[in-house]
PDB file of N, CA and C in Angstrom:
ATOM      1  N   MET A   1      45.596-100.004   3.661  1.00 58.00           N
ATOM      2  CA  MET A   1      45.787 -99.530   2.304  1.00 58.00           C
ATOM      3  C   MET A   1      44.659-100.067   1.439  1.00 58.00           C
ATOM      4  N   PHE A   2      44.030 -99.169   0.697  1.00 71.00           N
ATOM      5  CA  PHE A   2      42.933 -99.568  -0.168  1.00 71.00           C
ATOM      6  C   PHE A   2      43.457 -99.936  -1.543  1.00 71.00           C
ATOM      7  N   LEU A   3      42.785-100.893  -2.149  1.00 73.00           N
ATOM      8  CA  LEU A   3      43.150-101.282  -3.505  1.00 73.00           C
ATOM      9  C   LEU A   3      42.498-100.333  -4.497  1.00 73.00           C
ATOM     10  N   SER A   4      43.153-100.107  -5.608  1.00 78.00           N
ATOM     11  CA  SER A   4      42.609 -99.201  -6.610  1.00 78.00           C
ATOM     12  C   SER A   4      41.479 -99.888  -7.374  1.00 78.00           C
ATOM     13  N   LEU A   5      40.684 -99.095  -8.055  1.00 71.00           N
ATOM     14  CA  LEU A   5      39.544 -99.617  -8.807  1.00 71.00           C
ATOM     15  C   LEU A   5      39.958-100.575  -9.922  1.00 71.00           C
ATOM     16  N   PRO A   6      41.004-100.275 -10.720  1.00 76.00           N
ATOM     17  CA  PRO A   6      41.410-101.264 -11.734  1.00 76.00           C
ATOM     18  C   PRO A   6      41.868-102.593 -11.131  1.00 76.00           C
ATOM     19  N   THR A   7      42.520-102.526  -9.984  1.00 78.00           N
ATOM     20  CA  THR A   7      42.948-103.757  -9.326  1.00 78.00           C
ATOM     21  C   THR A   7      41.745-104.563  -8.860  1.00 78.00           C
ATOM     22  N   LEU A   8      40.761-103.894  -8.258  1.00 73.00           N
ATOM     23  CA  LEU A   8      39.556-104.586  -7.812  1.00 73.00           C
ATOM     24  C   LEU A   8      38.747-105.128  -8.984  1.00 73.00           C
ATOM     25  N   THR A   9      38.761-104.395 -10.108  1.00 73.00           N
ATOM     26  CA  THR A   9      38.027-104.836 -11.291  1.00 73.00           C
ATOM     27  C   THR A   9      38.570-106.159 -11.811  1.00 73.00           C
ATOM     28  N   VAL A  10      39.850-106.366 -11.666  1.00 78.00           N
ATOM     29  CA  VAL A  10      40.453-107.624 -12.108  1.00 78.00           C
ATOM     30  C   VAL A  10      40.414-108.665 -11.000  1.00 78.00           C
ATOM     31  N   LEU A  11      40.620-108.251  -9.773  1.00 81.00           N
ATOM     32  CA  LEU A  11      40.755-109.185  -8.655  1.00 81.00           C
ATOM     33  C   LEU A  11      39.448-109.870  -8.280  1.00 81.00           C
ATOM     34  N   ILE A  12      38.354-109.131  -8.242  1.00 76.00           N
ATOM     35  CA  ILE A  12      37.078-109.704  -7.808  1.00 76.00           C
ATOM     36  C   ILE A  12      36.577-110.790  -8.766  1.00 76.00           C
ATOM     37  N   PRO A  13      36.575-110.580 -10.099  1.00 76.00           N
ATOM     38  CA  PRO A  13      36.165-111.691 -10.969  1.00 76.00           C
ATOM     39  C   PRO A  13      37.089-112.901 -10.885  1.00 76.00           C
ATOM     40  N   LEU A  14      38.387-112.673 -10.687  1.00 81.00           N
ATOM     41  CA  LEU A  14      39.302-113.816 -10.568  1.00 81.00           C
ATOM     42  C   LEU A  14      39.032-114.621  -9.303  1.00 81.00           C
ATOM     43  N   ILE A  15      38.758-113.935  -8.198  1.00 80.00           N
ATOM     44  CA  ILE A  15      38.436-114.640  -6.959  1.00 80.00           C
ATOM     45  C   ILE A  15      37.112-115.395  -7.106  1.00 80.00           C
ATOM     46  N   SER A  16      36.140-114.775  -7.756  1.00 75.00           N
ATOM     47  CA  SER A  16      34.859-115.440  -7.966  1.00 75.00           C
ATOM     48  C   SER A  16      35.003-116.657  -8.879  1.00 75.00           C
ATOM     49  N   LEU A  17      35.827-116.516  -9.916  1.00 79.00           N
ATOM     50  CA  LEU A  17      36.058-117.641 -10.822  1.00 79.00           C
ATOM     51  C   LEU A  17      36.776-118.786 -10.112  1.00 79.00           C
ATOM     52  N   ALA A  18      37.722-118.443  -9.244  1.00 82.00           N
ATOM     53  CA  ALA A  18      38.414-119.481  -8.473  1.00 82.00           C
ATOM     54  C   ALA A  18      37.441-120.187  -7.534  1.00 82.00           C
ATOM     55  N   GLY A  19      36.546-119.432  -6.893  1.00 76.00           N
ATOM     56  CA  GLY A  19      35.533-120.051  -6.037  1.00 76.00           C
ATOM     57  C   GLY A  19      34.578-120.927  -6.819  1.00 76.00           C
ATOM     58  N   LEU A  20      34.228-120.499  -8.022  1.00 76.00           N
ATOM     59  CA  LEU A  20      33.337-121.301  -8.864  1.00 76.00           C
ATOM     60  C   LEU A  20      34.007-122.600  -9.294  1.00 76.00           C
ATOM     61  N   PHE A  21      35.279-122.531  -9.694  1.00 80.00           N
ATOM     62  CA  PHE A  21      36.010-123.748 -10.062  1.00 80.00           C
ATOM     63  C   PHE A  21      36.193-124.672  -8.860  1.00 80.00           C
ATOM     64  N   TYR A  22      36.428-124.094  -7.695  1.00 80.00           N
ATOM     65  CA  TYR A  22      36.543-124.904  -6.484  1.00 80.00           C
ATOM     66  C   TYR A  22      35.223-125.611  -6.188  1.00 80.00           C
ATOM     67  N   SER A  23      34.130-124.888  -6.314  1.00 74.00           N
ATOM     68  CA  SER A  23      32.819-125.500  -6.075  1.00 74.00           C
ATOM     69  C   SER A  23      32.526-126.597  -7.091  1.00 74.00           C
ATOM     70  N   ALA A  24      32.909-126.360  -8.336  1.00 76.00           N
ATOM     71  CA  ALA A  24      32.660-127.365  -9.377  1.00 76.00           C
ATOM     72  C   ALA A  24      33.479-128.627  -9.147  1.00 76.00           C
ATOM     73  N   SER A  25      34.659-128.481  -8.579  1.00 82.00           N
ATOM     74  CA  SER A  25      35.495-129.662  -8.383  1.00 82.00           C
ATOM     75  C   SER A  25      35.202-130.382  -7.070  1.00 82.00           C
ATOM     76  N   VAL A  26      34.719-129.685  -6.043  1.00 79.00           N
ATOM     77  CA  VAL A  26      34.534-130.293  -4.731  1.00 79.00           C
ATOM     78  C   VAL A  26      33.108-130.786  -4.509  1.00 79.00           C
ATOM     79  N   GLU A  27      32.124-129.964  -4.851  1.00 73.00           N
ATOM     80  CA  GLU A  27      30.728-130.329  -4.562  1.00 73.00           C
ATOM     81  C   GLU A  27      30.218-131.344  -5.569  1.00 73.00           C
ATOM     82  N   GLU A  28      29.492-132.333  -5.050  1.00 77.00           N
ATOM     83  CA  GLU A  28      28.982-133.385  -5.933  1.00 77.00           C
ATOM     84  C   GLU A  28      27.700-132.980  -6.656  1.00 77.00           C
ATOM     85  N   ASN A  29      26.917-132.089  -6.082  1.00 73.00           N
ATOM     86  CA  ASN A  29      25.701-131.612  -6.767  1.00 73.00           C
ATOM     87  C   ASN A  29      25.908-130.152  -7.165  1.00 73.00           C
ATOM     88  N   PHE A  30      26.871-129.934  -8.084  1.00 72.00           N
ATOM     89  CA  PHE A  30      27.319-128.574  -8.396  1.00 72.00           C
ATOM     90  C   PHE A  30      26.231-127.656  -8.958  1.00 72.00           C
ATOM     91  N   PRO A  31      25.557-127.954 -10.037  1.00 70.00           N
ATOM     92  CA  PRO A  31      24.618-126.938 -10.544  1.00 70.00           C
ATOM     93  C   PRO A  31      23.429-126.705  -9.614  1.00 70.00           C
ATOM     94  N   GLN A  32      22.921-127.747  -8.975  1.00 74.00           N
ATOM     95  CA  GLN A  32      21.780-127.580  -8.087  1.00 74.00           C
ATOM     96  C   GLN A  32      22.198-127.016  -6.735  1.00 74.00           C
ATOM     97  N   GLY A  33      23.447-127.199  -6.353  1.00 66.00           N
ATOM     98  CA  GLY A  33      23.926-126.730  -5.063  1.00 66.00           C
ATOM     99  C   GLY A  33      24.173-125.232  -5.016  1.00 66.00           C
ATOM    100  N   CYS A  34      24.108-124.561  -6.151  1.00 74.00           N
ATOM    101  CA  CYS A  34      24.361-123.118  -6.184  1.00 74.00           C
ATOM    102  C   CYS A  34      23.203-122.308  -5.623  1.00 74.00           C
ATOM    103  N   THR A  35      22.084-122.937  -5.330  1.00 78.00           N
ATOM    104  CA  THR A  35      20.937-122.203  -4.799  1.00 78.00           C
ATOM    105  C   THR A  35      20.970-122.102  -3.279  1.00 78.00           C
ATOM    106  N   SER A  36      21.791-122.875  -2.624  1.00 77.00           N
ATOM    107  CA  SER A  36      21.897-122.841  -1.175  1.00 77.00           C
ATOM    108  C   SER A  36      22.809-121.702  -0.745  1.00 77.00           C
ATOM    109  N   THR A  37      22.372-120.915   0.237  1.00 79.00           N
ATOM    110  CA  THR A  37      23.194-119.794   0.693  1.00 79.00           C
ATOM    111  C   THR A  37      24.405-120.255   1.501  1.00 79.00           C
ATOM    112  N   ALA A  38      24.457-121.513   1.888  1.00 80.00           N
ATOM    113  CA  ALA A  38      25.607-122.042   2.610  1.00 80.00           C
ATOM    114  C   ALA A  38      26.719-122.461   1.649  1.00 80.00           C
ATOM    115  N   SER A  39      26.454-122.416   0.356  1.00 75.00           N
ATOM    116  CA  SER A  39      27.413-122.869  -0.637  1.00 75.00           C
ATOM    117  C   SER A  39      28.324-121.737  -1.089  1.00 75.00           C
ATOM    118  N   LEU A  40      29.584-122.053  -1.303  1.00 75.00           N
ATOM    119  CA  LEU A  40      30.536-121.084  -1.842  1.00 75.00           C
ATOM    120  C   LEU A  40      30.178-120.709  -3.272  1.00 75.00           C
ATOM    121  N   CYS A  41      29.598-121.643  -3.999  1.00 75.00           N
ATOM    122  CA  CYS A  41      29.197-121.402  -5.381  1.00 75.00           C
ATOM    123  C   CYS A  41      28.181-120.278  -5.475  1.00 75.00           C
ATOM    124  N   PHE A  42      27.256-120.213  -4.543  1.00 79.00           N
ATOM    125  CA  PHE A  42      26.222-119.168  -4.535  1.00 79.00           C
ATOM    126  C   PHE A  42      26.863-117.788  -4.473  1.00 79.00           C
ATOM    127  N   TYR A  43      27.834-117.623  -3.601  1.00 77.00           N
ATOM    128  CA  TYR A  43      28.475-116.318  -3.442  1.00 77.00           C
ATOM    129  C   TYR A  43      29.436-116.008  -4.571  1.00 77.00           C
ATOM    130  N   SER A  44      30.063-117.022  -5.171  1.00 73.00           N
ATOM    131  CA  SER A  44      30.948-116.762  -6.304  1.00 73.00           C
ATOM    132  C   SER A  44      30.158-116.351  -7.537  1.00 73.00           C
ATOM    133  N   LEU A  45      28.885-116.726  -7.616  1.00 75.00           N
ATOM    134  CA  LEU A  45      28.025-116.243  -8.694  1.00 75.00           C
ATOM    135  C   LEU A  45      27.383-114.904  -8.342  1.00 75.00           C
ATOM    136  N   LEU A  46      27.128-114.667  -7.068  1.00 78.00           N
ATOM    137  CA  LEU A  46      26.453-113.448  -6.631  1.00 78.00           C
ATOM    138  C   LEU A  46      27.362-112.224  -6.656  1.00 78.00           C
ATOM    139  N   LEU A  47      28.613-112.395  -6.300  1.00 74.00           N
ATOM    140  CA  LEU A  47      29.529-111.266  -6.174  1.00 74.00           C
ATOM    141  C   LEU A  47      29.755-110.498  -7.478  1.00 74.00           C
ATOM    142  N   PRO A  48      30.037-111.156  -8.612  1.00 73.00           N
ATOM    143  CA  PRO A  48      30.246-110.367  -9.832  1.00 73.00           C
ATOM    144  C   PRO A  48      28.992-109.643 -10.313  1.00 73.00           C
ATOM    145  N   ILE A  49      27.827-110.096  -9.943  1.00 78.00           N
ATOM    146  CA  ILE A  49      26.589-109.442 -10.359  1.00 78.00           C
ATOM    147  C   ILE A  49      26.256-108.284  -9.423  1.00 78.00           C
ATOM    148  N   THR A  50      26.571-108.417  -8.158  1.00 80.00           N
ATOM    149  CA  THR A  50      26.218-107.396  -7.171  1.00 80.00           C
ATOM    150  C   THR A  50      26.974-106.092  -7.395  1.00 80.00           C
ATOM    151  N   ILE A  51      28.227-106.160  -7.731  1.00 76.00           N
ATOM    152  CA  ILE A  51      29.051-104.957  -7.850  1.00 76.00           C
ATOM    153  C   ILE A  51      28.597-104.037  -8.986  1.00 76.00           C
ATOM    154  N   PRO A  52      28.355-104.529 -10.227  1.00 79.00           N
ATOM    155  CA  PRO A  52      27.863-103.604 -11.260  1.00 79.00           C
ATOM    156  C   PRO A  52      26.490-103.028 -10.944  1.00 79.00           C
ATOM    157  N   VAL A  53      25.636-103.799 -10.295  1.00 82.00           N
ATOM    158  CA  VAL A  53      24.319-103.287  -9.918  1.00 82.00           C
ATOM    159  C   VAL A  53      24.465-102.184  -8.883  1.00 82.00           C
ATOM    160  N   TYR A  54      25.348-102.358  -7.928  1.00 80.00           N
ATOM    161  CA  TYR A  54      25.593-101.321  -6.929  1.00 80.00           C
ATOM    162  C   TYR A  54      26.126-100.046  -7.589  1.00 80.00           C
ATOM    163  N   VAL A  55      27.086-100.191  -8.492  1.00 79.00           N
ATOM    164  CA  VAL A  55      27.660 -99.030  -9.167  1.00 79.00           C
ATOM    165  C   VAL A  55      26.596 -98.318  -9.987  1.00 79.00           C
ATOM    166  N   PHE A  56      25.746 -99.064 -10.697  1.00 83.00           N
ATOM    167  CA  PHE A  56      24.692 -98.463 -11.501  1.00 83.00           C
ATOM    168  C   PHE A  56      23.740 -97.640 -10.637  1.00 83.00           C
ATOM    169  N   PHE A  57      23.270 -98.190  -9.544  1.00 85.00           N
ATOM    170  CA  PHE A  57      22.326 -97.461  -8.710  1.00 85.00           C
ATOM    171  C   PHE A  57      22.993 -96.321  -7.940  1.00 85.00           C
ATOM    172  N   HIS A  58      24.262 -96.475  -7.634  1.00 82.00           N
ATOM    173  CA  HIS A  58      24.986 -95.368  -7.006  1.00 82.00           C
ATOM    174  C   HIS A  58      25.088 -94.192  -7.970  1.00 82.00           C
ATOM    175  N   LEU A  59      25.424 -94.465  -9.239  1.00 82.00           N
ATOM    176  CA  LEU A  59      25.487 -93.400 -10.243  1.00 82.00           C
ATOM    177  C   LEU A  59      24.108 -92.821 -10.528  1.00 82.00           C
ATOM    178  N   TRP A  60      23.078 -93.667 -10.505  1.00 84.00           N
ATOM    179  CA  TRP A  60      21.700 -93.208 -10.713  1.00 84.00           C
ATOM    180  C   TRP A  60      21.308 -92.204  -9.616  1.00 84.00           C
ATOM    181  N   THR A  61      21.641 -92.531  -8.386  1.00 85.00           N
ATOM    182  CA  THR A  61      21.332 -91.638  -7.264  1.00 85.00           C
ATOM    183  C   THR A  61      22.117 -90.338  -7.391  1.00 85.00           C
ATOM    184  N   TRP A  62      23.391 -90.439  -7.737  1.00 83.00           N
ATOM    185  CA  TRP A  62      24.213 -89.248  -7.900  1.00 83.00           C
ATOM    186  C   TRP A  62      23.665 -88.355  -9.007  1.00 83.00           C
ATOM    187  N   MET A  63      23.245 -88.959 -10.124  1.00 84.00           N
ATOM    188  CA  MET A  63      22.697 -88.180 -11.233  1.00 84.00           C
ATOM    189  C   MET A  63      21.383 -87.523 -10.834  1.00 84.00           C
ATOM    190  N   GLY A  64      20.565 -88.210 -10.065  1.00 84.00           N
ATOM    191  CA  GLY A  64      19.322 -87.620  -9.581  1.00 84.00           C
ATOM    192  C   GLY A  64      19.564 -86.432  -8.678  1.00 84.00           C
ATOM    193  N   ILE A  65      20.571 -86.529  -7.830  1.00 83.00           N
ATOM    194  CA  ILE A  65      20.911 -85.409  -6.944  1.00 83.00           C
ATOM    195  C   ILE A  65      21.425 -84.231  -7.768  1.00 83.00           C
ATOM    196  N   LYS A  66      22.266 -84.506  -8.777  1.00 82.00           N
ATOM    197  CA  LYS A  66      22.779 -83.436  -9.606  1.00 82.00           C
ATOM    198  C   LYS A  66      21.655 -82.736 -10.375  1.00 82.00           C
ATOM    199  N   LEU A  67      20.737 -83.501 -10.937  1.00 82.00           N
ATOM    200  CA  LEU A  67      19.624 -82.913 -11.693  1.00 82.00           C
ATOM    201  C   LEU A  67      18.691 -82.132 -10.769  1.00 82.00           C
ATOM    202  N   PHE A  68      18.484 -82.609  -9.563  1.00 82.00           N
ATOM    203  CA  PHE A  68      17.608 -81.921  -8.619  1.00 82.00           C
ATOM    204  C   PHE A  68      18.199 -80.577  -8.204  1.00 82.00           C
ATOM    205  N   ARG A  69      19.503 -80.529  -8.021  1.00 78.00           N
ATOM    206  CA  ARG A  69      20.154 -79.288  -7.587  1.00 78.00           C
ATOM    207  C   ARG A  69      20.148 -78.230  -8.694  1.00 78.00           C
ATOM    208  N   HIS A  70      20.216 -78.648  -9.940  1.00 69.00           N
ATOM    209  CA  HIS A  70      20.333 -77.681 -11.032  1.00 69.00           C
ATOM    210  C   HIS A  70      18.998 -77.239 -11.592  1.00 69.00           C
ATOM    211  N   ASN A  71      17.918 -77.738 -11.082  1.00 62.00           N
ATOM    212  CA  ASN A  71      16.592 -77.304 -11.567  1.00 62.00           C
ATOM    213  C   ASN A  71      15.988 -76.291 -10.645  1.00 62.00           C
TER     214      ASN A  71
END
């Protein structure tokens, strides 16, 4: 069963925020440790940024296809 878009819109930032709080409480070098790809903090910061960028470029591609077909 797939989750709906409004559910994912709320769920993904909450999961990322929980991961960020976990990283802040557990890791001793929290702000500098976010640059390591082995850190949970890196992915909790990366995930909320990746999704809007993906949606933007997906819509950009769709709009380009629509404009190409109608010209």
